[in-house]
PDB file of C-alpha atoms in Angstrom:
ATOM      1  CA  UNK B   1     124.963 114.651 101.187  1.00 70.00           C
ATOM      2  CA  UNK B   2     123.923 110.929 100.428  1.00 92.00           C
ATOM      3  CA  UNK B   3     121.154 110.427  97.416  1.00 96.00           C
ATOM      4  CA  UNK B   4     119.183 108.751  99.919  1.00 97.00           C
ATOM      5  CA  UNK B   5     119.039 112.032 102.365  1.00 96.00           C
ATOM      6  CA  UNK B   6     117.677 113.762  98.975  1.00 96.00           C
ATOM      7  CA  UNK B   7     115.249 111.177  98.960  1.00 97.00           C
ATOM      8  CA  UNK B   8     114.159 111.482 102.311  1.00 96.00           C
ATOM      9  CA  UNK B   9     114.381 114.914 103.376  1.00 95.00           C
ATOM     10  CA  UNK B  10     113.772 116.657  99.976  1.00 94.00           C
ATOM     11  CA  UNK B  11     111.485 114.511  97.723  1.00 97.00           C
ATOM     12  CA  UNK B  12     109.419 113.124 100.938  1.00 96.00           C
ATOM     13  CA  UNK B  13     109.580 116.222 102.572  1.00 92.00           C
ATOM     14  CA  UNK B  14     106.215 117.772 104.197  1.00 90.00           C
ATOM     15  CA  UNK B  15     104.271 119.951 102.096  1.00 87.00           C
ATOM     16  CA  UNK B  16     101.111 121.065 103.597  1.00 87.00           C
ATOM     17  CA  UNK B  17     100.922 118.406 105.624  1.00 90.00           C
ATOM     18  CA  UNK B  18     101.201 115.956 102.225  1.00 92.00           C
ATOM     19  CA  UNK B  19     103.912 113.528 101.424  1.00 94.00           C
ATOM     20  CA  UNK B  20     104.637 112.022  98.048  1.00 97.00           C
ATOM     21  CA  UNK B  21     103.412 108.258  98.057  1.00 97.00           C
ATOM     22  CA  UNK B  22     106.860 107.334  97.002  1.00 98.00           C
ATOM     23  CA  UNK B  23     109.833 109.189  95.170  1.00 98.00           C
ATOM     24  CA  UNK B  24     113.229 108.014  93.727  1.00 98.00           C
ATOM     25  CA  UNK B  25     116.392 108.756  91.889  1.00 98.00           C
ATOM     26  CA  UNK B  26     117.376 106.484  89.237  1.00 98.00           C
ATOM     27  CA  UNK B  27     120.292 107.311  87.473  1.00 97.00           C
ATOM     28  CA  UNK B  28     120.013 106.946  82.961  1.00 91.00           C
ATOM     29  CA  UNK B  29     121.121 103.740  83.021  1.00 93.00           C
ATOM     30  CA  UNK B  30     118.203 102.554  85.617  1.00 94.00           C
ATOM     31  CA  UNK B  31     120.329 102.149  88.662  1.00 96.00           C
ATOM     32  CA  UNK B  32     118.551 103.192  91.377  1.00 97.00           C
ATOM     33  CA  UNK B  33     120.625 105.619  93.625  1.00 98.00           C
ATOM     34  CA  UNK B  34     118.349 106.359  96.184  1.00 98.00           C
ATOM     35  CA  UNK B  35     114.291 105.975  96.757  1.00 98.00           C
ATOM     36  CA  UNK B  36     111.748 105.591  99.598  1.00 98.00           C
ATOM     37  CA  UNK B  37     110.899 101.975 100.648  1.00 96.00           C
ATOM     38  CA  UNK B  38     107.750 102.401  99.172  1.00 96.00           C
ATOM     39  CA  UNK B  39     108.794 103.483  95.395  1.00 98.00           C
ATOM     40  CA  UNK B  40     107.428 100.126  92.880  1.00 97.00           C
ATOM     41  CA  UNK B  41     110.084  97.720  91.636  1.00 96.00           C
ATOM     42  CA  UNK B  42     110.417  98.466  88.127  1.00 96.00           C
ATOM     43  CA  UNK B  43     111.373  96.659  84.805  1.00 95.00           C
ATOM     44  CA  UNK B  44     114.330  98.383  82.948  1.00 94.00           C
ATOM     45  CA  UNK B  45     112.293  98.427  80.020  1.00 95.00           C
ATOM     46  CA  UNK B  46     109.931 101.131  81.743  1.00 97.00           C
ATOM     47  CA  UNK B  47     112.682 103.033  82.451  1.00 96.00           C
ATOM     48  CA  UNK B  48     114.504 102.742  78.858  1.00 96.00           C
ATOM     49  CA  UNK B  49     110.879 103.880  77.780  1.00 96.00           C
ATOM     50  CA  UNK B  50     110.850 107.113  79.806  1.00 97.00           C
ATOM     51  CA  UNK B  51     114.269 108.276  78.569  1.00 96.00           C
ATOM     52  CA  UNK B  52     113.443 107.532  75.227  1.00 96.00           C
ATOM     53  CA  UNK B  53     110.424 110.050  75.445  1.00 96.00           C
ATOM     54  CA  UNK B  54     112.953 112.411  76.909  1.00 96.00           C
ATOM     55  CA  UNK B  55     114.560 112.220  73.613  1.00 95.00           C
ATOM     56  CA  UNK B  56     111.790 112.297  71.621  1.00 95.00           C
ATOM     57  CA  UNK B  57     108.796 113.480  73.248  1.00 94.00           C
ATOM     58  CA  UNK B  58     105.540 112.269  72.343  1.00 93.00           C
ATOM     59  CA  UNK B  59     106.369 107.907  72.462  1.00 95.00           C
ATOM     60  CA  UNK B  60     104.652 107.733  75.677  1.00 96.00           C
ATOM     61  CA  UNK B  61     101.553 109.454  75.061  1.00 94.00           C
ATOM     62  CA  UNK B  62      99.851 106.618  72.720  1.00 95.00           C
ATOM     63  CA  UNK B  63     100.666 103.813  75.154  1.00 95.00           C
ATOM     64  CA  UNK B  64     100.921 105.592  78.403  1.00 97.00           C
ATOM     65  CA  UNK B  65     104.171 106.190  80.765  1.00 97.00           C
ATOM     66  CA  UNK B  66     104.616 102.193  83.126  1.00 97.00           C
ATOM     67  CA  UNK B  67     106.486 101.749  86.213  1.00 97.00           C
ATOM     68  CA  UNK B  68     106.455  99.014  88.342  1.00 95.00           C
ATOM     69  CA  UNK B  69     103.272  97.733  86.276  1.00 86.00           C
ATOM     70  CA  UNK B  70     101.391 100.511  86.717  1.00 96.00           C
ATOM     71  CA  UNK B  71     100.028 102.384  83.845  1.00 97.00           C
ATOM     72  CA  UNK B  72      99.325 106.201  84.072  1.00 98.00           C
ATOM     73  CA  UNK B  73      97.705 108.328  81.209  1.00 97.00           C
ATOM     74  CA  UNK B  74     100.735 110.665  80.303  1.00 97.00           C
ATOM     75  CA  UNK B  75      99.685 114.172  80.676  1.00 93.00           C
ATOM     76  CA  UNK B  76     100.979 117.558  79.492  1.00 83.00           C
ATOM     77  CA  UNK B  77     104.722 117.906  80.094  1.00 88.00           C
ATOM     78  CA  UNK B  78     107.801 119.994  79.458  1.00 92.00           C
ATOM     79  CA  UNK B  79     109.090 118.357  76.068  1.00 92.00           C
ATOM     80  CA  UNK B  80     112.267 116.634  77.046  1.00 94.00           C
ATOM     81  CA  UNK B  81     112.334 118.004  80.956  1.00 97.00           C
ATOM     82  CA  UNK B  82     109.431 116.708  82.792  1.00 98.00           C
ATOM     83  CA  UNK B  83     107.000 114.116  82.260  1.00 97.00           C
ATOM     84  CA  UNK B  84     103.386 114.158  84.133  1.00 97.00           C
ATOM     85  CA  UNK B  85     101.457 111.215  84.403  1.00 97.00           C
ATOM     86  CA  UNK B  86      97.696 110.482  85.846  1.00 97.00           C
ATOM     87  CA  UNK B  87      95.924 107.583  87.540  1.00 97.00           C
ATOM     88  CA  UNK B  88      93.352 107.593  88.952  1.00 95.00           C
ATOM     89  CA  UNK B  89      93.175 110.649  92.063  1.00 95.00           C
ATOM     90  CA  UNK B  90      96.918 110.172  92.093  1.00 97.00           C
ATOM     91  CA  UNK B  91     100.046 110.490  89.306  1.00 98.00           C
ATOM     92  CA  UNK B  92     103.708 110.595  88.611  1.00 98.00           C
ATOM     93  CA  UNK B  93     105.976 113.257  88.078  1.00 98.00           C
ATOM     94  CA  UNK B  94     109.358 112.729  85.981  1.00 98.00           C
ATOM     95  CA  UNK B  95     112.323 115.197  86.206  1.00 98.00           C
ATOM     96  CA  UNK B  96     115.124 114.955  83.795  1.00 98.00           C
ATOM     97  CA  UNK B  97     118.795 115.954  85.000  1.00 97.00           C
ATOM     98  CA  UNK B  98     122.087 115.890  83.193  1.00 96.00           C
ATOM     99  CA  UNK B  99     122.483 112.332  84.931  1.00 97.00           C
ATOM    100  CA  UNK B 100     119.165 110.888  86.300  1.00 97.00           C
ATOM    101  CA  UNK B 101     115.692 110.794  86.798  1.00 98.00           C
ATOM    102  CA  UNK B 102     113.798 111.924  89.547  1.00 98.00           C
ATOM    103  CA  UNK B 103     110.925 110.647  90.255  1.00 98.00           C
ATOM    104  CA  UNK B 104     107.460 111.321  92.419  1.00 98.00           C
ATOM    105  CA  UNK B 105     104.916 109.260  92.700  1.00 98.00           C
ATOM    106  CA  UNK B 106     101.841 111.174  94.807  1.00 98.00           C
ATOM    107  CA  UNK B 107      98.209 110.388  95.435  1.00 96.00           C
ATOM    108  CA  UNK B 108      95.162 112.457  97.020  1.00 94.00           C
ATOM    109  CA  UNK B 109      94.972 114.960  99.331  1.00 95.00           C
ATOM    110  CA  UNK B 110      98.687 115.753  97.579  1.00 95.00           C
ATOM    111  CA  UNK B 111      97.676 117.891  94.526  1.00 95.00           C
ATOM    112  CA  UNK B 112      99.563 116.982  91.259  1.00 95.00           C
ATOM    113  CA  UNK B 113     101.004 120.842  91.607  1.00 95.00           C
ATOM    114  CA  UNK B 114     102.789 119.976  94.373  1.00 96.00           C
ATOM    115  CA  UNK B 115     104.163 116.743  93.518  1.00 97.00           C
ATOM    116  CA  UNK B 116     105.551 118.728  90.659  1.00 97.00           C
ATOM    117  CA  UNK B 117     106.769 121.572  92.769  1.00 96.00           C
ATOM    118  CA  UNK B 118     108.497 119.125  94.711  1.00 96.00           C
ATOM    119  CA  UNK B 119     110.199 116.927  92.095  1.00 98.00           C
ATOM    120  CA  UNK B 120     111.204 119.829  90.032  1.00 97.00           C
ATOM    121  CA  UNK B 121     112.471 121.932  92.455  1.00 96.00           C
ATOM    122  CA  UNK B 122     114.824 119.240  92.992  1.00 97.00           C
ATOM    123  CA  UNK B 123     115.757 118.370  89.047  1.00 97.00           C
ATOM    124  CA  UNK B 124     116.576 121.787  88.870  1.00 97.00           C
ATOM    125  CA  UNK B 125     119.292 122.065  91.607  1.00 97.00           C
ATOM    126  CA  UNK B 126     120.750 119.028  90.242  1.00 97.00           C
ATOM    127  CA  UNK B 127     121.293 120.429  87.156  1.00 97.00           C
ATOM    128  CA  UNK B 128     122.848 123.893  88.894  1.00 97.00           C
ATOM    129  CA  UNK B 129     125.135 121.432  90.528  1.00 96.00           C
ATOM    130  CA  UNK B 130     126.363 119.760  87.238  1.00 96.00           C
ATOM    131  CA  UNK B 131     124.300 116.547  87.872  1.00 94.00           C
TER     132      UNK B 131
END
């Protein structure tokens, strides 16, 4: 299965009758491997500033978590897994694999439980598979 078709069919998947606003997965080193035309165009900085609070949790809480110029409040997390972030009636969820990021970007009527259901449930096959 291509990145993209876990981009499309899983990340931007119906739940509810809710889509994410945008989803992608960007491998460690900030190459994209696969997101939905809509996902932001990024600066590598905002991605080396994610994994760095991966490895030390906490960095992006003082100045907020950025991508693609947008600043969301970072919210509770799982310290070095997941990453939850808040704007507005919308947010961003962050999944850690062995390999990549995965990311969802979701905004009202999509709740931020099921962004994270969605984005998680995904990191966490991706590590069962190795990645």
């Amino acid at each position: 299965m291509s990145w993209q078709t876990y981009v499309d069919e899983h990340l931007m998947c119906e739940i509810e009758g809710h889509h994410l606003t945008a989803a992608a997965i960007v491998g460690e080193d900030g190459s994209v491997w696969a997101q939905s035309a809509s996902f932001p165009q990024f600066k590598p900085e905002e991605i080396t500033n994610i994994i760095n609070d991966f490895k030390e949790p906490g960095t992006l809480a003082p100045i907020g978590l950025f991508l693609g110029s947008t600043k969301y409040m970072v919210i509770q997390g799982e310290p070095g897994a997941v990453i939850r972030g808040k704007k507005g009636s919308g947010g961003i969820t962050v999944k850690k694999t062995g390999q990549a990021l995965i990311f969802g970007i979701y905004d009202e009527p999509m709740t931020p439980g099921q962004c994270n259901m969605v984005v998680e449930r995904l990191g966490d096959y991706l590590i069962d598979q190795g990645i």
